[in-house]
mmCIF file of C-alpha atoms in Angstrom:
data_model
loop_
_atom_site.group_PDB
_atom_site.id
_atom_site.type_symbol
_atom_site.label_atom_id
_atom_site.label_comp_id
_atom_site.label_asym_id
_atom_site.label_seq_id
_atom_site.Cartn_x
_atom_site.Cartn_y
_atom_site.Cartn_z
ATOM 1 C CA UNK A 215 24.262 -1.737 13.502
ATOM 2 C CA UNK A 216 27.366 0.335 12.965
ATOM 3 C CA UNK A 217 27.035 3.913 11.817
ATOM 4 C CA UNK A 218 29.477 6.793 11.931
ATOM 5 C CA UNK A 219 28.527 10.298 12.994
ATOM 6 C CA UNK A 220 27.784 11.369 9.413
ATOM 7 C CA UNK A 221 25.248 8.669 8.571
ATOM 8 C CA UNK A 222 22.006 7.388 10.036
ATOM 9 C CA UNK A 223 21.137 3.715 9.704
ATOM 10 C CA UNK A 224 17.439 2.978 9.331
ATOM 11 C CA UNK A 225 17.574 0.413 12.152
ATOM 12 C CA UNK A 226 18.834 3.089 14.559
ATOM 13 C CA UNK A 227 16.292 5.670 13.391
ATOM 14 C CA UNK A 228 13.115 3.617 12.930
ATOM 15 C CA UNK A 229 12.524 2.684 16.555
ATOM 16 C CA UNK A 230 9.467 1.527 18.529
ATOM 17 C CA UNK A 231 6.995 4.254 19.438
ATOM 18 C CA UNK A 232 6.630 5.005 23.121
ATOM 19 C CA UNK A 233 2.976 5.989 22.730
ATOM 20 C CA UNK A 234 3.624 9.618 23.640
ATOM 21 C CA UNK A 235 6.174 11.116 21.236
ATOM 22 C CA UNK A 236 4.800 13.316 18.442
ATOM 23 C CA UNK A 237 5.393 11.499 15.172
ATOM 24 C CA UNK A 238 5.303 12.445 11.499
ATOM 25 C CA UNK A 239 4.802 8.887 10.260
ATOM 26 C CA UNK A 240 3.698 5.733 12.029
ATOM 27 C CA UNK A 241 4.265 2.273 10.557
ATOM 28 C CA UNK A 242 1.958 -0.517 11.690
ATOM 29 C CA UNK A 243 2.099 -4.204 10.719
ATOM 30 C CA UNK A 244 -0.734 -6.599 9.852
ATOM 31 C CA UNK A 245 0.563 -10.034 8.914
ATOM 32 C CA UNK A 246 -2.736 -11.493 7.700
ATOM 33 C CA UNK A 247 -2.440 -14.086 4.913
ATOM 34 C CA UNK A 248 -5.206 -16.638 5.529
ATOM 35 C CA UNK A 249 -7.373 -14.509 3.207
ATOM 36 C CA UNK A 250 -5.167 -15.251 0.173
ATOM 37 C CA UNK A 251 -6.839 -17.006 -2.744
ATOM 38 C CA UNK A 252 -3.545 -18.812 -3.345
ATOM 39 C CA UNK A 253 -1.705 -19.845 -0.155
ATOM 40 C CA UNK A 254 1.185 -17.495 0.662
ATOM 41 C CA UNK A 255 3.518 -16.685 3.533
ATOM 42 C CA UNK A 256 2.726 -12.966 3.574
ATOM 43 C CA UNK A 257 2.183 -13.229 7.329
ATOM 44 C CA UNK A 258 6.003 -13.077 7.588
ATOM 45 C CA UNK A 259 6.385 -9.790 5.707
ATOM 46 C CA UNK A 260 6.345 -7.483 8.779
ATOM 47 C CA UNK A 261 9.288 -9.234 10.428
ATOM 48 C CA UNK A 262 11.139 -9.418 7.103
ATOM 49 C CA UNK A 263 10.652 -5.673 6.728
ATOM 50 C CA UNK A 264 12.181 -5.034 10.132
ATOM 51 C CA UNK A 265 15.094 -7.432 9.559
ATOM 52 C CA UNK A 266 15.989 -5.830 6.222
ATOM 53 C CA UNK A 267 16.771 -2.386 7.608
ATOM 54 C CA UNK A 268 20.320 -2.704 8.922
ATOM 55 C CA UNK A 269 21.952 -2.280 5.515
ATOM 56 C CA UNK A 270 20.088 0.929 4.641
ATOM 57 C CA UNK A 271 20.647 4.575 5.547
ATOM 58 C CA UNK A 272 18.048 7.345 5.595
ATOM 59 C CA UNK A 273 19.616 9.232 2.663
ATOM 60 C CA UNK A 274 18.926 8.694 -1.057
ATOM 61 C CA UNK A 275 21.380 10.305 -3.498
ATOM 62 C CA UNK A 276 18.948 9.575 -6.352
ATOM 63 C CA UNK A 277 16.376 11.974 -4.902
ATOM 64 C CA UNK A 278 18.715 13.955 -2.631
ATOM 65 C CA UNK A 279 16.354 13.310 0.269
ATOM 66 C CA UNK A 280 17.318 12.517 3.854
ATOM 67 C CA UNK A 281 14.448 11.059 5.884
ATOM 68 C CA UNK A 282 16.236 11.509 9.204
ATOM 69 C CA UNK A 283 14.587 14.908 9.708
ATOM 70 C CA UNK A 284 11.253 13.085 10.099
ATOM 71 C CA UNK A 285 10.067 11.262 13.201
ATOM 72 C CA UNK A 286 9.035 7.810 11.958
ATOM 73 C CA UNK A 287 8.175 5.140 14.495
ATOM 74 C CA UNK A 288 7.256 1.466 14.564
ATOM 75 C CA UNK A 289 3.745 1.223 16.007
ATOM 76 C CA UNK A 290 3.916 -2.548 16.392
ATOM 77 C CA UNK A 291 1.764 -5.395 15.109
ATOM 78 C CA UNK A 292 -1.984 -5.764 14.962
ATOM 79 C CA UNK A 293 -2.851 -9.055 16.639
ATOM 80 C CA UNK A 294 -4.101 -11.429 13.934
ATOM 81 C CA UNK A 295 -6.264 -14.436 14.940
ATOM 82 C CA UNK A 296 -5.092 -17.265 12.677
ATOM 83 C CA UNK A 297 -8.361 -19.221 12.722
ATOM 84 C CA UNK A 298 -10.852 -16.352 12.322
ATOM 85 C CA UNK A 299 -10.166 -14.119 9.346
ATOM 86 C CA UNK A 300 -13.318 -12.074 9.902
ATOM 87 C CA UNK A 301 -12.160 -11.199 13.406
ATOM 88 C CA UNK A 302 -8.713 -10.390 12.003
ATOM 89 C CA UNK A 303 -10.203 -7.993 9.438
ATOM 90 C CA UNK A 304 -12.324 -6.346 12.150
ATOM 91 C CA UNK A 305 -9.221 -5.857 14.309
ATOM 92 C CA UNK A 306 -7.398 -4.193 11.430
ATOM 93 C CA UNK A 307 -10.296 -1.793 10.869
ATOM 94 C CA UNK A 308 -10.586 -0.920 14.564
ATOM 95 C CA UNK A 309 -6.820 -0.460 14.910
ATOM 96 C CA UNK A 310 -6.615 1.838 11.878
ATOM 97 C CA UNK A 311 -9.647 3.778 13.107
ATOM 98 C CA UNK A 312 -7.801 4.454 16.357
ATOM 99 C CA UNK A 313 -4.455 5.292 14.752
ATOM 100 C CA UNK A 314 -6.033 7.862 12.438
ATOM 101 C CA UNK A 315 -7.268 9.742 15.489
ATOM 102 C CA UNK A 316 -3.765 10.280 16.920
ATOM 103 C CA UNK A 317 -2.892 13.875 17.736
ATOM 104 C CA UNK A 318 -0.947 15.602 15.007
ATOM 105 C CA UNK A 319 -2.585 13.453 12.308
ATOM 106 C CA UNK A 320 0.562 11.529 11.309
ATOM 107 C CA UNK A 321 0.683 9.693 8.010
ATOM 108 C CA UNK A 322 0.107 6.004 8.707
ATOM 109 C CA UNK A 323 1.836 3.295 6.673
ATOM 110 C CA UNK A 324 0.505 -0.257 6.871
ATOM 111 C CA UNK A 325 2.697 -3.255 6.055
ATOM 112 C CA UNK A 326 0.691 -6.376 5.159
ATOM 113 C CA UNK A 327 -0.076 -9.243 4.944
ATOM 114 C CA UNK A 328 -2.003 -9.932 1.785
ATOM 115 C CA UNK A 329 -4.214 -7.462 -0.020
ATOM 116 C CA UNK A 330 -7.270 -8.260 2.077
ATOM 117 C CA UNK A 331 -5.890 -5.844 4.711
ATOM 118 C CA UNK A 332 -6.556 -2.827 2.467
ATOM 119 C CA UNK A 333 -10.351 -2.749 2.651
ATOM 120 C CA UNK A 334 -10.584 -2.654 6.480
ATOM 121 C CA UNK A 335 -7.694 -0.192 6.596
ATOM 122 C CA UNK A 336 -9.542 2.087 4.168
ATOM 123 C CA UNK A 337 -12.738 1.815 6.190
ATOM 124 C CA UNK A 338 -10.821 2.676 9.349
ATOM 125 C CA UNK A 339 -9.527 5.865 7.731
ATOM 126 C CA UNK A 340 -12.999 6.849 6.525
ATOM 127 C CA UNK A 341 -14.557 6.243 9.947
ATOM 128 C CA UNK A 342 -11.944 8.447 11.591
ATOM 129 C CA UNK A 343 -12.458 11.170 8.971
ATOM 130 C CA UNK A 344 -16.197 11.072 8.208
ATOM 131 C CA UNK A 345 -16.256 14.520 6.616
ATOM 132 C CA UNK A 346 -13.575 13.697 4.030
ATOM 133 C CA UNK A 347 -14.086 12.448 0.504
ATOM 134 C CA UNK A 348 -11.324 9.933 -0.219
ATOM 135 C CA UNK A 349 -9.718 8.876 -3.512
ATOM 136 C CA UNK A 350 -7.846 5.625 -4.132
ATOM 137 C CA UNK A 351 -4.632 4.958 -6.071
ATOM 138 C CA UNK A 352 -4.051 1.238 -6.532
ATOM 139 C CA UNK A 353 -0.773 -0.280 -7.828
ATOM 140 C CA UNK A 354 -1.281 -3.922 -8.748
ATOM 141 C CA UNK A 355 -1.117 -6.621 -11.412
ATOM 142 C CA UNK A 356 -4.773 -7.386 -10.652
ATOM 143 C CA UNK A 357 -7.961 -5.322 -10.545
ATOM 144 C CA UNK A 358 -8.962 -6.911 -7.198
ATOM 145 C CA UNK A 359 -12.674 -6.537 -7.868
ATOM 146 C CA UNK A 360 -13.605 -10.218 -7.735
ATOM 147 C CA UNK A 361 -17.142 -11.046 -6.651
ATOM 148 C CA UNK A 362 -17.618 -11.795 -2.972
ATOM 149 C CA UNK A 363 -18.769 -15.415 -3.392
ATOM 150 C CA UNK A 364 -16.032 -16.602 -1.028
ATOM 151 C CA UNK A 365 -16.125 -13.644 1.339
ATOM 152 C CA UNK A 366 -13.422 -10.976 1.724
ATOM 153 C CA UNK A 367 -10.146 -12.120 0.162
ATOM 154 C CA UNK A 368 -7.041 -10.562 -1.316
ATOM 155 C CA UNK A 369 -8.931 -10.491 -4.625
ATOM 156 C CA UNK A 370 -11.777 -8.248 -3.428
ATOM 157 C CA UNK A 371 -10.452 -5.103 -1.658
ATOM 158 C CA UNK A 372 -11.167 -2.578 -4.427
ATOM 159 C CA UNK A 373 -14.713 -3.854 -4.921
ATOM 160 C CA UNK A 374 -15.227 -3.620 -1.150
ATOM 161 C CA UNK A 375 -13.943 -0.031 -1.105
ATOM 162 C CA UNK A 376 -16.137 1.139 -3.979
ATOM 163 C CA UNK A 377 -19.178 -0.581 -2.467
ATOM 164 C CA UNK A 378 -18.353 0.412 1.129
ATOM 165 C CA UNK A 379 -20.924 3.172 1.411
ATOM 166 C CA UNK A 380 -18.288 5.620 2.622
ATOM 167 C CA UNK A 381 -17.561 8.895 0.856
ATOM 168 C CA UNK A 382 -15.631 7.409 -2.060
ATOM 169 C CA UNK A 383 -16.564 7.692 -5.713
ATOM 170 C CA UNK A 384 -15.562 5.289 -8.468
ATOM 171 C CA UNK A 385 -14.418 8.295 -10.498
ATOM 172 C CA UNK A 386 -11.651 8.849 -7.906
ATOM 173 C CA UNK A 387 -10.354 5.272 -8.155
ATOM 174 C CA UNK A 388 -7.245 4.857 -10.317
ATOM 175 C CA UNK A 389 -5.482 1.547 -10.927
ATOM 176 C CA UNK A 390 -1.862 1.639 -12.127
ATOM 177 C CA UNK A 391 0.154 -1.225 -13.599
ATOM 178 C CA UNK A 392 -2.611 -3.777 -14.236
ATOM 179 C CA UNK A 393 -1.092 -6.428 -16.487
ATOM 180 C CA UNK A 394 -0.654 -10.038 -17.492
ATOM 181 C CA UNK A 395 -2.976 -12.941 -18.340
ATOM 182 C CA UNK A 396 -4.355 -12.846 -14.778
ATOM 183 C CA UNK A 397 -7.507 -10.737 -15.067
ATOM 184 C CA UNK A 398 -10.800 -10.856 -16.928
ATOM 185 C CA UNK A 399 -12.506 -8.430 -19.284
ATOM 186 C CA UNK A 400 -15.380 -8.357 -16.783
ATOM 187 C CA UNK A 401 -13.110 -6.841 -14.117
ATOM 188 C CA UNK A 402 -12.016 -4.071 -16.477
ATOM 189 C CA UNK A 403 -15.597 -3.355 -17.491
ATOM 190 C CA UNK A 404 -16.749 -3.334 -13.861
ATOM 191 C CA UNK A 405 -14.064 -0.838 -12.755
ATOM 192 C CA UNK A 406 -14.700 1.452 -15.691
ATOM 193 C CA UNK A 407 -18.434 1.048 -15.191
ATOM 194 C CA UNK A 408 -18.012 2.510 -11.702
ATOM 195 C CA UNK A 409 -16.173 5.484 -13.243
ATOM 196 C CA UNK A 410 -12.691 4.199 -12.405
ATOM 197 C CA UNK A 411 -9.564 4.601 -14.534
ATOM 198 C CA UNK A 412 -7.047 1.873 -15.397
ATOM 199 C CA UNK A 413 -3.464 2.467 -16.554
ATOM 200 C CA UNK A 414 -2.040 -0.866 -17.643
ATOM 201 C CA UNK A 415 1.605 -1.847 -17.359
ATOM 202 C CA UNK A 416 1.909 -1.388 -21.116
ATOM 203 C CA UNK A 417 0.485 2.142 -20.905
ATOM 204 C CA UNK A 418 3.033 3.049 -18.236
ATOM 205 C CA UNK A 419 5.874 1.830 -20.476
ATOM 206 C CA UNK A 420 4.549 3.672 -23.536
ATOM 207 C CA UNK A 421 3.478 6.942 -21.892
ATOM 208 C CA UNK A 422 6.073 7.145 -19.102
ATOM 209 C CA UNK A 423 5.462 7.039 -15.379
ATOM 210 C CA UNK A 424 5.629 10.823 -14.905
ATOM 211 C CA UNK A 425 2.765 11.466 -17.325
ATOM 212 C CA UNK A 426 0.731 8.609 -15.862
ATOM 213 C CA UNK A 427 1.197 9.850 -12.311
ATOM 214 C CA UNK A 428 0.273 13.412 -13.216
ATOM 215 C CA UNK A 429 -3.042 12.176 -14.594
ATOM 216 C CA UNK A 430 -3.473 9.676 -11.754
ATOM 217 C CA UNK A 431 -3.123 12.331 -9.067
ATOM 218 C CA UNK A 432 -5.516 14.620 -10.901
ATOM 219 C CA UNK A 433 -8.181 11.921 -11.182
ATOM 220 C CA UNK A 434 -7.812 10.442 -7.692
ATOM 221 C CA UNK A 435 -7.606 13.813 -5.992
ATOM 222 C CA UNK A 436 -10.307 15.658 -7.942
ATOM 223 C CA UNK A 437 -12.809 17.124 -5.454
ATOM 224 C CA UNK A 438 -11.294 14.885 -2.751
ATOM 225 C CA UNK A 439 -9.863 15.764 0.642
ATOM 226 C CA UNK A 440 -7.515 12.788 0.916
ATOM 227 C CA UNK A 441 -5.947 10.014 -1.145
ATOM 228 C CA UNK A 442 -5.351 6.448 0.027
ATOM 229 C CA UNK A 443 -2.507 4.621 -1.759
ATOM 230 C CA UNK A 444 -2.224 0.833 -1.839
ATOM 231 C CA UNK A 445 0.822 -0.912 -3.324
ATOM 232 C CA UNK A 446 0.744 -4.610 -4.169
ATOM 233 C CA UNK A 447 4.338 -5.618 -4.926
ATOM 234 C CA UNK A 448 3.162 -7.931 -7.719
ATOM 235 C CA UNK A 449 2.717 -4.776 -9.804
ATOM 236 C CA UNK A 450 6.438 -5.208 -10.515
ATOM 237 C CA UNK A 451 8.081 -7.305 -13.206
ATOM 238 C CA UNK A 452 8.583 -10.940 -12.217
ATOM 239 C CA UNK A 453 12.393 -10.705 -12.339
ATOM 240 C CA UNK A 454 12.318 -8.218 -9.442
ATOM 241 C CA UNK A 455 9.690 -9.852 -7.204
ATOM 242 C CA UNK A 456 10.386 -13.519 -6.687
ATOM 243 C CA UNK A 457 8.947 -12.934 -3.225
ATOM 244 C CA UNK A 458 5.271 -12.619 -4.005
ATOM 245 C CA UNK A 459 2.367 -14.900 -4.819
ATOM 246 C CA UNK A 460 1.783 -14.062 -8.491
ATOM 247 C CA UNK A 461 3.928 -11.948 -10.810
ATOM 248 C CA UNK A 462 4.577 -11.925 -14.565
ATOM 249 C CA UNK A 463 7.117 -10.329 -16.932
ATOM 250 C CA UNK A 464 4.697 -7.583 -18.060
ATOM 251 C CA UNK A 465 4.983 -5.720 -14.757
ATOM 252 C CA UNK A 466 6.521 -2.351 -13.946
ATOM 253 C CA UNK A 467 10.219 -1.716 -13.441
ATOM 254 C CA UNK A 468 11.103 -0.893 -9.815
ATOM 255 C CA UNK A 469 12.415 2.543 -10.774
ATOM 256 C CA UNK A 470 8.998 3.458 -12.175
ATOM 257 C CA UNK A 471 7.354 2.491 -8.897
ATOM 258 C CA UNK A 472 9.965 4.505 -6.983
ATOM 259 C CA UNK A 473 9.287 7.564 -9.177
ATOM 260 C CA UNK A 474 5.560 7.171 -8.600
ATOM 261 C CA UNK A 475 5.963 6.892 -4.827
ATOM 262 C CA UNK A 476 8.328 9.879 -4.783
ATOM 263 C CA UNK A 477 5.609 11.977 -6.467
ATOM 264 C CA UNK A 478 2.944 10.660 -4.106
ATOM 265 C CA UNK A 479 5.082 11.312 -1.042
ATOM 266 C CA UNK A 480 5.185 15.006 -1.876
ATOM 267 C CA UNK A 481 1.451 15.355 -2.489
ATOM 268 C CA UNK A 482 -0.446 16.939 0.415
ATOM 269 C CA UNK A 483 -3.585 14.860 -0.123
ATOM 270 C CA UNK A 484 -1.829 11.507 0.353
ATOM 271 C CA UNK A 485 -2.713 10.540 3.940
ATOM 272 C CA UNK A 486 -2.362 6.753 4.023
ATOM 273 C CA UNK A 487 -0.222 4.143 2.252
ATOM 274 C CA UNK A 488 -0.137 0.370 2.505
ATOM 275 C CA UNK A 489 2.295 -2.185 1.068
ATOM 276 C CA UNK A 490 1.061 -5.751 0.624
ATOM 277 C CA UNK A 491 1.696 -9.217 -0.822
ATOM 278 C CA UNK A 492 5.395 -9.599 -0.002
ATOM 279 C CA UNK A 493 6.115 -13.293 0.583
ATOM 280 C CA UNK A 494 9.575 -13.415 2.188
ATOM 281 C CA UNK A 495 9.708 -17.222 2.253
ATOM 282 C CA UNK A 496 9.803 -17.176 -1.562
ATOM 283 C CA UNK A 497 12.171 -14.215 -1.783
ATOM 284 C CA UNK A 498 15.777 -14.732 -2.819
ATOM 285 C CA UNK A 499 17.127 -12.158 -0.362
#
């Protein structure tokens, strides 16, 4: 797309990785959606992400940040077998394990797919960094600690992470934005019983996102070497996310999520971020 010499369009800056260039950030796609409890089209989110870039530049006047000084590359798509979700989850774990061993230790961003991609991605990071203790910051409408009666789904990733056996403690798990008549009291009790902390959507509105994030970073990063961040877009208010499986009016405002991510992006312990549950076939734009 068109750009003059004083601006950088994201589409001209975020280019495919050649496999050799030193990168600051690598973005990898995993369009898995057969693990959704409710059928979605989240498999299409990676391509929608790429197609959306032509209208954006790398500079934000709100934060006075220009990303063009960073080397950010598209690492491509993890091959997802449509008929074998267990094989798909294994491929995600193996791919993330390999990417986290790249020279220079770039930050890796994963674009899902539904939320089932988070657990294997987390395991891949832990396998590549066995000496690190890892905290988890989880933005979502849902606790995602459903029982595993139906196997790994987009409703189970946080339970899988806490029970993974890797060096992660429930006391370093923080959930932000949980809201709506979509959870159960059992889920809340289970998370808190593991030592986790929950900031509901209402708490964010009443206390302010800055105060919540200060406490969140302290809890997730306490005695940890790294923090994994997972962002389910249904954490947002329904009016702003037509393109997701389940959202309700009690969610966060987009500016609060942007403020939270701005704080996380500056924190040295944040090593991995994923974005999940965008359903572009239900999106208005």
